mmCIF file of C-alpha atoms and ligand atoms in Angstrom:
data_model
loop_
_atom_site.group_PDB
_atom_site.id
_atom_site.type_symbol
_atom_site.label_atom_id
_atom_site.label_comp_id
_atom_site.label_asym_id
_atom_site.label_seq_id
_atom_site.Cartn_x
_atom_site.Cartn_y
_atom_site.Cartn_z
ATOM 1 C CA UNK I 1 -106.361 62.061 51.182
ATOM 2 C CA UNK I 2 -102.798 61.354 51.380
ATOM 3 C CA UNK I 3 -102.326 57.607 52.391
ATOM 4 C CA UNK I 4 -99.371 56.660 54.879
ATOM 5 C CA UNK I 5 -97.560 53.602 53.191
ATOM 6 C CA UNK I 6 -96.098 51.033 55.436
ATOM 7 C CA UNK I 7 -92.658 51.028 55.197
ATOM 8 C CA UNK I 8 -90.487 47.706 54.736
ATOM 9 C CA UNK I 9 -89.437 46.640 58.342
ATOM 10 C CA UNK I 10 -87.596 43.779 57.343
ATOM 11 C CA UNK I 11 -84.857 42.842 59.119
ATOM 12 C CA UNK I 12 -83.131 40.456 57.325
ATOM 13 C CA UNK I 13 -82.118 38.351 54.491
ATOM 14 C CA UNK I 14 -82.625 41.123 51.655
ATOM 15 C CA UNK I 15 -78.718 39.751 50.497
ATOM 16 C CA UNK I 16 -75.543 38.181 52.084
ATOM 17 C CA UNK I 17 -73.081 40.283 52.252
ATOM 18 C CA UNK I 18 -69.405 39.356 51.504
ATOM 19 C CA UNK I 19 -66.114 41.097 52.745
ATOM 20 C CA UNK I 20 -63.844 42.546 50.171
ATOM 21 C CA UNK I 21 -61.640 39.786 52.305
ATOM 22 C CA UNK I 22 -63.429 36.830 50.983
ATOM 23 C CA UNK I 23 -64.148 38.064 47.369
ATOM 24 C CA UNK I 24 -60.213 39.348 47.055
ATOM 25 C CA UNK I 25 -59.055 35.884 48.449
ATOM 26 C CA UNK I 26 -61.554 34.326 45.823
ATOM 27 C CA UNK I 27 -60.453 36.374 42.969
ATOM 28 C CA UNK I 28 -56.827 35.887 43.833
ATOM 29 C CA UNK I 29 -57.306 32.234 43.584
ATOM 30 C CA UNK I 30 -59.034 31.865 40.099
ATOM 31 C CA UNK I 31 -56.510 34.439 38.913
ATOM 32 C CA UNK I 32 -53.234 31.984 39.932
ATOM 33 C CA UNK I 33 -55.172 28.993 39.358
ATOM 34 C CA UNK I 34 -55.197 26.275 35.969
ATOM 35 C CA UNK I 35 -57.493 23.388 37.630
ATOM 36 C CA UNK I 36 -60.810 23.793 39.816
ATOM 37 C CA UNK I 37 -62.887 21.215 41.149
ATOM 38 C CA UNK I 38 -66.640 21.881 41.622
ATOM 39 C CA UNK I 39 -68.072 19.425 44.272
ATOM 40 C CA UNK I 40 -71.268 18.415 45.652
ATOM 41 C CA UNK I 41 -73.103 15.995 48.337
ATOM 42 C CA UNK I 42 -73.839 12.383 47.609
ATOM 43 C CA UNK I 43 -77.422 11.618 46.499
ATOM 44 C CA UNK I 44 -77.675 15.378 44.679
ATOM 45 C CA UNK I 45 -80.869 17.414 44.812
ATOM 46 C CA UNK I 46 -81.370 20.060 42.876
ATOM 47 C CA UNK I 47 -80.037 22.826 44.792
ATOM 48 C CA UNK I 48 -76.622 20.515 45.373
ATOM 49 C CA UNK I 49 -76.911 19.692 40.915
ATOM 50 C CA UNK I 50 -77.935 23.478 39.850
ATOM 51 C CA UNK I 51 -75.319 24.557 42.293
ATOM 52 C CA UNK I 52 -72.516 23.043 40.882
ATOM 53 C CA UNK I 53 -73.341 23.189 36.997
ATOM 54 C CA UNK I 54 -74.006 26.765 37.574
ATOM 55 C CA UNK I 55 -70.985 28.160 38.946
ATOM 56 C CA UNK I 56 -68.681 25.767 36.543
ATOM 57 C CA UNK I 57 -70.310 27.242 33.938
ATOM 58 C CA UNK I 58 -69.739 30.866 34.897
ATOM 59 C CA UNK I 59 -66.400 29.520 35.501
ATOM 60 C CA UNK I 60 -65.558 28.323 32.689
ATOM 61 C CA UNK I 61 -66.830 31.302 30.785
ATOM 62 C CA UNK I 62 -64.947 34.151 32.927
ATOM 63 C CA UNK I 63 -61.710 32.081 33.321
ATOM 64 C CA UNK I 64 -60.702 30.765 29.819
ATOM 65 C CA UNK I 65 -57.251 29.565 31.201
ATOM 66 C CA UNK I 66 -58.813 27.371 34.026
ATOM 67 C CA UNK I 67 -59.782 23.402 33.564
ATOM 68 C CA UNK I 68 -62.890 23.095 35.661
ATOM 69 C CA UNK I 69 -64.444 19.610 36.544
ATOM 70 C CA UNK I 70 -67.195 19.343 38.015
ATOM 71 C CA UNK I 71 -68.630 16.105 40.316
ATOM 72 C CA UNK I 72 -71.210 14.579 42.073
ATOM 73 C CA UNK I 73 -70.644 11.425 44.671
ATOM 74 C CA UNK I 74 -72.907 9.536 43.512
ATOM 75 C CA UNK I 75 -73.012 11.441 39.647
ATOM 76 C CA UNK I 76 -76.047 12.998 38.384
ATOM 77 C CA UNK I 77 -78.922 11.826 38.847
ATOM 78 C CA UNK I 78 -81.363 10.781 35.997
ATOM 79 C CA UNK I 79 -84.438 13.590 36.768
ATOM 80 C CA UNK I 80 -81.876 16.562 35.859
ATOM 81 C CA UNK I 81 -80.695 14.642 32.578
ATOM 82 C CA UNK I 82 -82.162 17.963 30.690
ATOM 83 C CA UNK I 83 -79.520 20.213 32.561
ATOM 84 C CA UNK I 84 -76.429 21.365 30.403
ATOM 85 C CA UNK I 85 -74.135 19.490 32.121
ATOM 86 C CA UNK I 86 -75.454 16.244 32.839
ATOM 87 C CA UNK I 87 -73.612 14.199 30.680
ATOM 88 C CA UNK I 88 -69.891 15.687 31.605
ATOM 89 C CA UNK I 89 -70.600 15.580 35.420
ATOM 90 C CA UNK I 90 -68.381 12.803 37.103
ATOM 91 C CA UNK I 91 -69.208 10.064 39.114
ATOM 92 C CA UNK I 92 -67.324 9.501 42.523
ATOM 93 C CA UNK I 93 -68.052 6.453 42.270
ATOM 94 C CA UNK I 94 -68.143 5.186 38.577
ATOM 95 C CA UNK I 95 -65.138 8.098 37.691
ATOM 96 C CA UNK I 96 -63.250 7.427 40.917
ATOM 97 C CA UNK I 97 -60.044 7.529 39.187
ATOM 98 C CA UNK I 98 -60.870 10.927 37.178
ATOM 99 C CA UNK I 99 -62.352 12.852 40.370
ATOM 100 C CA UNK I 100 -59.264 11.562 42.224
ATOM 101 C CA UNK I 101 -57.170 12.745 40.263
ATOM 102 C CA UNK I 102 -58.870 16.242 39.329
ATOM 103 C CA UNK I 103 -59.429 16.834 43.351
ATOM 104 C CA UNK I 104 -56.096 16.136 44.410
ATOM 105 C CA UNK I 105 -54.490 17.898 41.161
ATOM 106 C CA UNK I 106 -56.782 21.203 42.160
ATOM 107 C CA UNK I 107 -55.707 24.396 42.850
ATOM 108 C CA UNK I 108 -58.892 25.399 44.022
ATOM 109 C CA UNK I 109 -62.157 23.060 45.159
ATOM 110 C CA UNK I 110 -65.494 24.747 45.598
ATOM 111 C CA UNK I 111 -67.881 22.830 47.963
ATOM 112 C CA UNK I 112 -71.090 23.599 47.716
ATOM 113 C CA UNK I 113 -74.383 22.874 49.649
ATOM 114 C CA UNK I 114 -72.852 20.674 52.260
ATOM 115 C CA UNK I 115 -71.442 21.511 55.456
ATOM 116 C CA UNK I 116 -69.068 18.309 56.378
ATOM 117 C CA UNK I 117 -66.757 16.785 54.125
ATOM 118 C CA UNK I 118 -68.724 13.085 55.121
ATOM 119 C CA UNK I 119 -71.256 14.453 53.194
ATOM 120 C CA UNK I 120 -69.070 14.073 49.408
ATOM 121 C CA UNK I 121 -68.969 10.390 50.569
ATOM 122 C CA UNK I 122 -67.206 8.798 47.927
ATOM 123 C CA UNK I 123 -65.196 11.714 47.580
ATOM 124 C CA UNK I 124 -64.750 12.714 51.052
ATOM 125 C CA UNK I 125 -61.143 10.951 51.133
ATOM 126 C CA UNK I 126 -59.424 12.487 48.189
ATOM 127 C CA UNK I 127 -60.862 16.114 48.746
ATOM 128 C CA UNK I 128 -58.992 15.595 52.680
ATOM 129 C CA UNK I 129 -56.100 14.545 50.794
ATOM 130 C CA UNK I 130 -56.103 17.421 48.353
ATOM 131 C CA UNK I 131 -53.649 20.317 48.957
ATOM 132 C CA UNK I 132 -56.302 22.756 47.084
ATOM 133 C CA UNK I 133 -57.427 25.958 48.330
ATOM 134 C CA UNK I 134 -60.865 24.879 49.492
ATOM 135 C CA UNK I 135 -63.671 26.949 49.537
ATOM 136 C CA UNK I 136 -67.401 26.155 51.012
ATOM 137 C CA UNK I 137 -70.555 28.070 49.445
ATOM 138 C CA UNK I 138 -73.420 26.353 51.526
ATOM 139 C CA UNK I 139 -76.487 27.610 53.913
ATOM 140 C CA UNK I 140 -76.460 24.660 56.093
ATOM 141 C CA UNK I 141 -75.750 25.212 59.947
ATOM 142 C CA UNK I 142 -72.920 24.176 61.557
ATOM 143 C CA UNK I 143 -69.537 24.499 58.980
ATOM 144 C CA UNK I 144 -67.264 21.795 59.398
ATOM 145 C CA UNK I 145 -64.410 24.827 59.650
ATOM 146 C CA UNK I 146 -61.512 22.709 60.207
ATOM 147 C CA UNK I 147 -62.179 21.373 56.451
ATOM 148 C CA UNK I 148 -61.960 24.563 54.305
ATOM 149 C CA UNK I 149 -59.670 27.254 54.076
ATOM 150 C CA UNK I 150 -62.457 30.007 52.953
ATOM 151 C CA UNK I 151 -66.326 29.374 54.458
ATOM 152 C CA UNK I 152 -69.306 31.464 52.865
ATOM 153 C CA UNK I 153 -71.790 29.644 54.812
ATOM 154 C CA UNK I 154 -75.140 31.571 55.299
ATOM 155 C CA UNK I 155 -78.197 29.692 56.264
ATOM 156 C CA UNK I 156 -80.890 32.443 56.522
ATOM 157 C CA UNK I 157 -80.577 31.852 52.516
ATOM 158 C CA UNK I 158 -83.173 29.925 51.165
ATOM 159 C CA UNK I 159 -80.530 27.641 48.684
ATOM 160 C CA UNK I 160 -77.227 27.131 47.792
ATOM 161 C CA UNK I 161 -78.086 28.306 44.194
ATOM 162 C CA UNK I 162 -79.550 31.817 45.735
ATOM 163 C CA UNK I 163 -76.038 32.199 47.471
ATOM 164 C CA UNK I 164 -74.156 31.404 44.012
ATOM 165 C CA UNK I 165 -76.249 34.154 42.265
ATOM 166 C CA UNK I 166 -75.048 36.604 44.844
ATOM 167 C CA UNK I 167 -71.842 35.871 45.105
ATOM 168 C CA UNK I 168 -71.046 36.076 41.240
ATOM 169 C CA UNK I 169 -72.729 38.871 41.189
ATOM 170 C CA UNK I 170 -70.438 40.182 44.074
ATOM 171 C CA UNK I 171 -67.085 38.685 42.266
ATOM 172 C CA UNK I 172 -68.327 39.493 38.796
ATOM 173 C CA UNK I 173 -71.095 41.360 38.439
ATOM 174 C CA UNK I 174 -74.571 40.898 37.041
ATOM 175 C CA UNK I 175 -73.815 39.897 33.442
ATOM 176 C CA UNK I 176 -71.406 37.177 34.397
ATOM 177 C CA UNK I 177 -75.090 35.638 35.198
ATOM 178 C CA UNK I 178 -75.935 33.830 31.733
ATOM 179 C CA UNK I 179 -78.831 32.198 30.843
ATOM 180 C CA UNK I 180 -77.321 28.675 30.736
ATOM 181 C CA UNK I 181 -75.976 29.351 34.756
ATOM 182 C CA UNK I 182 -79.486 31.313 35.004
ATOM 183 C CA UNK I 183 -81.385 28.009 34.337
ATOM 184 C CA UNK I 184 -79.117 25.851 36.478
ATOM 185 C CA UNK I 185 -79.577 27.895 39.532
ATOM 186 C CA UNK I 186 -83.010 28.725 39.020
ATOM 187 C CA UNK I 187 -83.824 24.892 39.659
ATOM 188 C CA UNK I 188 -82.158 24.797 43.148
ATOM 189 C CA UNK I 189 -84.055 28.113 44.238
ATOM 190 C CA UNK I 190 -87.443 26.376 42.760
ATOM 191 C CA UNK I 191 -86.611 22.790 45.023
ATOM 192 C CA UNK I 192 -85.139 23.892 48.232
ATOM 193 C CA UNK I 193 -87.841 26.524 48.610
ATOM 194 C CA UNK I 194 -90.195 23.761 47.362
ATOM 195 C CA UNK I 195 -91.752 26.423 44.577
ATOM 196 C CA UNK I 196 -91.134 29.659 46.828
ATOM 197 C CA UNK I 197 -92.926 28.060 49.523
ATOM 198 C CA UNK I 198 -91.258 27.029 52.391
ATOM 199 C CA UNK I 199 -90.239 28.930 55.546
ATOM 200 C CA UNK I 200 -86.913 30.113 53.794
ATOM 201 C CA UNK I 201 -88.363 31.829 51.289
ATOM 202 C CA UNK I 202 -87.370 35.510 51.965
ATOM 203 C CA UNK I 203 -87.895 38.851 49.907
ATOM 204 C CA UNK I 204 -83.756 38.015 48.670
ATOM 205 C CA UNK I 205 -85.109 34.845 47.343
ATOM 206 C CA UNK I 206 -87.410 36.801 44.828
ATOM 207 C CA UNK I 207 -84.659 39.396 44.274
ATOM 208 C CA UNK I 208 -82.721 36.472 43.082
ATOM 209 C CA UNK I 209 -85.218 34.570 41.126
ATOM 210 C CA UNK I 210 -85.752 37.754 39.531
ATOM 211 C CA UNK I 211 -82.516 38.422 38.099
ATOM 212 C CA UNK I 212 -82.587 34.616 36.621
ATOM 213 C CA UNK I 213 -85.640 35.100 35.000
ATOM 214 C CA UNK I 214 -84.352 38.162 33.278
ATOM 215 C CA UNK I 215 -81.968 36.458 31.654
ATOM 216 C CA UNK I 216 -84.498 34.633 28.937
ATOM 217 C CA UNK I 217 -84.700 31.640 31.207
ATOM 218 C CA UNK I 218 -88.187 29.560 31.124
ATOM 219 C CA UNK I 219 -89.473 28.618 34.558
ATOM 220 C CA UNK I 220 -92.301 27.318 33.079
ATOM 221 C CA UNK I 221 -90.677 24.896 31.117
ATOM 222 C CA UNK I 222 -88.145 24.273 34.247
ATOM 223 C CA UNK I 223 -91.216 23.886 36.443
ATOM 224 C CA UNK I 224 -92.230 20.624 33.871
ATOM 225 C CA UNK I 225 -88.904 19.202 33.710
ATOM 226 C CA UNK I 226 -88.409 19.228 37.241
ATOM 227 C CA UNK I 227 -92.425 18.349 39.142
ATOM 228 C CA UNK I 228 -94.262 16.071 35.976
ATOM 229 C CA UNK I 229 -91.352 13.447 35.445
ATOM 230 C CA UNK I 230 -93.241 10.127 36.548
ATOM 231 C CA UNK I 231 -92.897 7.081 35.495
ATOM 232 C CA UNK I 232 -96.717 5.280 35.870
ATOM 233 C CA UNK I 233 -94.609 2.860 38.007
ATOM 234 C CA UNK I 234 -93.246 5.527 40.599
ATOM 235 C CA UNK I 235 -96.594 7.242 40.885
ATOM 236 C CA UNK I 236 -98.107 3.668 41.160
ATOM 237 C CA UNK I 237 -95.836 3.118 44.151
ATOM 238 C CA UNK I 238 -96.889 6.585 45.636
ATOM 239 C CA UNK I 239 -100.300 5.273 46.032
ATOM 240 C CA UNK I 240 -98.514 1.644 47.292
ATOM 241 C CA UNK I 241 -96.970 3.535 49.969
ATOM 242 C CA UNK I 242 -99.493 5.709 51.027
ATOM 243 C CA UNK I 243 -102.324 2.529 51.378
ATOM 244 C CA UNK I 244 -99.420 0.246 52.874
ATOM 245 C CA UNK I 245 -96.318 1.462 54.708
ATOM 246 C CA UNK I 246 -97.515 4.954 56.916
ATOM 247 C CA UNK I 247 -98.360 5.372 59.967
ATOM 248 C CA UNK I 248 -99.958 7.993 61.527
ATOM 249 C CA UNK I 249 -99.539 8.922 65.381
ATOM 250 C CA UNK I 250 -102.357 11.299 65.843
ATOM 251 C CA UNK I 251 -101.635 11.888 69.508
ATOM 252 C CA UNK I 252 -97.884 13.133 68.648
ATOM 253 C CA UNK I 253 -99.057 14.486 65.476
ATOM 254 C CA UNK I 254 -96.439 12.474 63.612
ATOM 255 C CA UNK I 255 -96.862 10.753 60.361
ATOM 256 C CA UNK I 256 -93.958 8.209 59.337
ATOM 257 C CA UNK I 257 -93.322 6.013 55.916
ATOM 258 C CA UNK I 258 -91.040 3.119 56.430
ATOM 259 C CA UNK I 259 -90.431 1.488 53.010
ATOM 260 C CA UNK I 260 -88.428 -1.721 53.004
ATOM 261 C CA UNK I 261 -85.809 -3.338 50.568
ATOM 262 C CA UNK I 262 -88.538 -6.061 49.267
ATOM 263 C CA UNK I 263 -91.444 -3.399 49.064
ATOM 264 C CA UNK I 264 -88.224 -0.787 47.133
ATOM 265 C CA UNK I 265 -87.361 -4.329 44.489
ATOM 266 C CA UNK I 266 -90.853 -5.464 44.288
ATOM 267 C CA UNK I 267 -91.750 -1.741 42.371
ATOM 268 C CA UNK I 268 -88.254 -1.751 40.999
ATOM 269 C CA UNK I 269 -88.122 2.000 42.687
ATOM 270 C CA UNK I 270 -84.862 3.636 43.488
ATOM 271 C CA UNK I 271 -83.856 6.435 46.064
ATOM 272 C CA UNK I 272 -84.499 8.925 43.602
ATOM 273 C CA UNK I 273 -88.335 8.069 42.926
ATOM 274 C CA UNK I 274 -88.681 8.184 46.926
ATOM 275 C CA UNK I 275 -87.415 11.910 46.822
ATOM 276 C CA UNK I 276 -90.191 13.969 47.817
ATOM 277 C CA UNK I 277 -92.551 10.917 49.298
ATOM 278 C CA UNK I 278 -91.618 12.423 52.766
ATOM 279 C CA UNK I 279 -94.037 15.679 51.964
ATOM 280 C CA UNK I 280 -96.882 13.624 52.009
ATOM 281 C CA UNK I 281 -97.018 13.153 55.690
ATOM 282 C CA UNK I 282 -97.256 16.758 55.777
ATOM 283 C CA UNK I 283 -100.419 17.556 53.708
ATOM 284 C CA UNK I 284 -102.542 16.323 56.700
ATOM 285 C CA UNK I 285 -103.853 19.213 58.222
ATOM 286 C CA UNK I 286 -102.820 18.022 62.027
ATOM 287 C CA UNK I 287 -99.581 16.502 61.378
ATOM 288 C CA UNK I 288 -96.812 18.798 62.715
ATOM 289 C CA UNK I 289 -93.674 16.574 61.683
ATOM 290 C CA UNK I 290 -93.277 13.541 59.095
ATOM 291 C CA UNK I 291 -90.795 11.323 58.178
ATOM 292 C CA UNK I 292 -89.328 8.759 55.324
ATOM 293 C CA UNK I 293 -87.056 5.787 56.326
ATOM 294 C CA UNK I 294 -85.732 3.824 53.409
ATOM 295 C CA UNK I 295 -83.937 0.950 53.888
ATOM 296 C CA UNK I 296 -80.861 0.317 52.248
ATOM 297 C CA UNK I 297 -78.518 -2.355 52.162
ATOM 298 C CA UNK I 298 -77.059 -2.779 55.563
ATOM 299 C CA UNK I 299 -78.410 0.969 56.623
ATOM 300 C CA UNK I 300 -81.161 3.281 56.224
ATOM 301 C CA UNK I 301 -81.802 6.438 55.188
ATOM 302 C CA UNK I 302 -84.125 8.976 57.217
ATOM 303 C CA UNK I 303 -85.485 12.253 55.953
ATOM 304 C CA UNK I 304 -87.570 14.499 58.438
ATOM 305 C CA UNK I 305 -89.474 17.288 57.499
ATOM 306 C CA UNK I 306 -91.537 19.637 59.677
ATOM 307 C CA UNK I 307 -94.413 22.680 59.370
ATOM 308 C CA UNK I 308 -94.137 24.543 62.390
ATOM 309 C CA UNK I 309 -91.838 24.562 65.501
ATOM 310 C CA UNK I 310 -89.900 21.243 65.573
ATOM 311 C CA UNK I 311 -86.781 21.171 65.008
ATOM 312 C CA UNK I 312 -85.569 18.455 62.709
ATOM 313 C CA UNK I 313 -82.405 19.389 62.477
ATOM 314 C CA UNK I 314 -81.691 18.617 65.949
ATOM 315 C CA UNK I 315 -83.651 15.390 65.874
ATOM 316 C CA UNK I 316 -81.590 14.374 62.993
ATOM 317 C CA UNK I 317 -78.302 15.159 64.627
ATOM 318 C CA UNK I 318 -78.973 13.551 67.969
ATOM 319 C CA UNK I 319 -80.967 10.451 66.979
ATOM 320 C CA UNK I 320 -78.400 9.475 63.567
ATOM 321 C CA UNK I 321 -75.390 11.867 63.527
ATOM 322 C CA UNK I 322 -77.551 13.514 60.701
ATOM 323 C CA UNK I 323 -78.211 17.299 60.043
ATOM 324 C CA UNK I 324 -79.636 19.642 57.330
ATOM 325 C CA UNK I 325 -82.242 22.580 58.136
ATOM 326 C CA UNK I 326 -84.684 23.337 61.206
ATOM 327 C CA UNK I 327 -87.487 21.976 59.030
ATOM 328 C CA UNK I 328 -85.501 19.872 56.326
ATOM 329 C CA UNK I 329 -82.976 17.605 57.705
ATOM 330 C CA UNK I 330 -81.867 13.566 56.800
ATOM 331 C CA UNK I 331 -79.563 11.329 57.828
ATOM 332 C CA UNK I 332 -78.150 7.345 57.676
ATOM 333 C CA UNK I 333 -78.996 5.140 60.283
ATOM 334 C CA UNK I 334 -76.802 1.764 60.856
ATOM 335 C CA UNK I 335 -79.522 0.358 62.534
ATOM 336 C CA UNK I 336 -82.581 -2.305 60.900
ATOM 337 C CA UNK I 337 -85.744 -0.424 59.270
ATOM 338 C CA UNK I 338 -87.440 -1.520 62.748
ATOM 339 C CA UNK I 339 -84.633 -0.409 64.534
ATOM 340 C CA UNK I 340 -84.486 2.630 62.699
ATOM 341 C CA UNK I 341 -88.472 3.169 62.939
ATOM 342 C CA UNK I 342 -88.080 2.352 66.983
ATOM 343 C CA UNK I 343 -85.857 4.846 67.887
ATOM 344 C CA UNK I 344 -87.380 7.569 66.025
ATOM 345 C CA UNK I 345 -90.784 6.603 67.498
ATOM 346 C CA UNK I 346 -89.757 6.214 70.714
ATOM 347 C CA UNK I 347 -88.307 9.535 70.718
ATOM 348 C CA UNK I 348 -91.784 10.871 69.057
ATOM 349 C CA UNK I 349 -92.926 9.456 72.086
ATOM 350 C CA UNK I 350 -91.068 11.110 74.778
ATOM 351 C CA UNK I 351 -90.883 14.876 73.356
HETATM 352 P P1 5GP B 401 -83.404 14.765 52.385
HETATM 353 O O1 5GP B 401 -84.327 14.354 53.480
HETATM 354 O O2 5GP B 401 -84.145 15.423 51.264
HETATM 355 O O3 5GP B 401 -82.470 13.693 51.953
HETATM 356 O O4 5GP B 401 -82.483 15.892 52.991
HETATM 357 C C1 5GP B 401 -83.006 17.004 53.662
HETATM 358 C C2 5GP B 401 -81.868 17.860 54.169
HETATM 359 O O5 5GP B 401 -81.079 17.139 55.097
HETATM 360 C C3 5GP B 401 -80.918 18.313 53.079
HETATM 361 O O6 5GP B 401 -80.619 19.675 53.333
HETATM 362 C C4 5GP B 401 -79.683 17.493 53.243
HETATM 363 O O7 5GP B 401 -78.560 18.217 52.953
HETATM 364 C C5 5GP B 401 -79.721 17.065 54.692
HETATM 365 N N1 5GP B 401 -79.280 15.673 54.821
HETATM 366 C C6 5GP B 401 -79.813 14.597 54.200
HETATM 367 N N2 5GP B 401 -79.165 13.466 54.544
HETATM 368 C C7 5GP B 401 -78.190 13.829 55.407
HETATM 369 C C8 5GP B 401 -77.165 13.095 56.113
HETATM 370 O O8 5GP B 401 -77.028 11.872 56.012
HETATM 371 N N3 5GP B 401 -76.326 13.828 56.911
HETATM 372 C C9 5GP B 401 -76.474 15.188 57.044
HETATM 373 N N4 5GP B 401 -75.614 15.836 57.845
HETATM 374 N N5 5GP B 401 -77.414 15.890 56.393
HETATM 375 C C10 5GP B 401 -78.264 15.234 55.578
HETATM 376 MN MN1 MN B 402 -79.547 23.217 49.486
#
């Protein structure tokens, strides 16, 4: 019996596509140019850190004659230490001089996985000074397009590491791909997709993690490096949290953390051991939307995440100028952590 196979009715996101204007304008840059600047947001994740070591490295490799630095607002934080570029990534804050100097002294600045130039913080005021060619790779909504001169923003694409993989392979071809960039990138499609499991993951996605992997890269050994890095003290605070500072609102089906200064020095805990804390709300089976407010001296910083239909984004925008994705999305608040906690459940409240 012959059996009718289902064809593939998928109508989107296999890859982005780029216009021979964008990859010509591209190319003719890094052909004229001697100094690039690879940037990133403040506060780097994966996606932002695998983004930018990635395409400096292919960079560096296809374009002898160019000086590439690459920088982080904030530098690189300690939980990608393992990644080949860790120790030569600047610090807008702690290199303010050098990043200065190598943004403004650019002849072309790639941005990538941010769509506003608030979002390089430290940063923010010499890349607006800098006379570079500027050119955003990101998949956030809403492009700041008065700030670049070239925007590849596409956010049906599950990470800004997926978009770098297609786009070299657009500007260069397959091979310019090595293992080194291979294992960079492959950690921004593994977090922003939260192990291919999120809403953006997307048959491209797997296309993508599929060329890294052919390159000899590990993704077991990436998978280690990047989920089993407790300290006893951060995991200790986990369970802390959990017992002491969430709340659950049932009726709205809204779970919130709200972790203060003292609680933050009393663990000695940092930002980066609260990254990921926020996905907790979300393993209860009848919570719909969760959040993580961290106080912070004189602000505080919000992350919302969601499962099904609410839009985060949105919420993050209106309530604290914020952004990000429909079910990913953060932002500062200038107001107290009970100011902060008010507003948000207040609007809970009233949706
Ligand atoms: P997280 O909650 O993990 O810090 O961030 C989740 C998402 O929201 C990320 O995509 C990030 O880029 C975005 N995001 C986080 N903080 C801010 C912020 O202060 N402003 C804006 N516009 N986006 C943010
Ligand atoms: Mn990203």
């Amino acid at each position: 019996m012959q059996v009718e196979l289902q064809h593939n009715t998928l109508e989107v996101n296999l890859k982005p596509e780029f216009s021979m204007g964008q990859l010509c304008y591209i190319r003719g840059l890094l052909d004229g140019a001697r100094r690039a600047a690879v940037v990133s947001h403040t506060n780097a994740d994966g996606d932002a850190v695998g983004s930018v070591m990635g395409l400096t490295l292919m960079l560096r490799a296809l374009y002898p004659q160019l000086e590439v630095t690459a920088m982080l607002p904030d530098g690189c934080p300690a939980q990608f230490g393992w990644m080949p570029l860790s120790a030569e990534i600047l610090n807008g804050r702690t290199d303010a001089e050098r990043c200065h100097e190598a943004l403004t002294g650019a002849d072309v600045v790639f941005v990538l996985d941010l769509n506003t130039p608030p979002r390089m913080e430290s940063l923010a005021t010499a890349f607006t000074a800098s006379r570079a060619a500027k050119v955003l790779v990101d998949h956030h909504h809403s492009p700041d397009t008065e700030a670049f001169d070239l925007i590849i923003s596409e956010p049906l694409i599950s990470s800004t590491c997926e978009l770098v993989v297609w786009l070299a392979d657009a500007l260069w071809g397959e091979e310019a791909v090595s293992r080194e960039a291979a294992t960079c990138l492959y950690v921004g499609l593994r977090t922003d997709t939260g192990g291919f499991a999120f809403s953006n993951t997307q048959p491209s996605l797997y296309m993508a993690a599929a060329q890294l992997v052919a390159t000899g890269i590990d993704p077991a050994d990436i998978n280690n490096r990047i989920l089993n890095t407790f300290s006893e003290n951060r995991l200790r605070f986990y369970g802390y949290a959990i017992s002491n500072c969430l709340t659950v609102d049932r009726e709205h089906s809204f779970a919130y953390f709200a972790i203060s200064l003292d609680d933050q020095r009393h663990f000695g805990v940092g930002p980066e051991d609260m990254e990921g804390l926020v996905n907790y709300t979300l393993l209860m089976v009848d919570i719909e939307c969760g959040a993580l407010i961290r106080e912070e001296e004189n602000r505080c910083k919000v992350s919302l995440r969601s499962k099904y239909t609410t839009d985060v984004n949105s919420m993050a925008r209106q309530l604290f100028d914020g952004g990000g994705h429909t079910k990913a999305a953060g932002a500062t608040s200038k107001l107290t952590l009970q100011q902060t906690v008010k507003k948000l459940t207040d609007h809970i409240a009233t949706r």
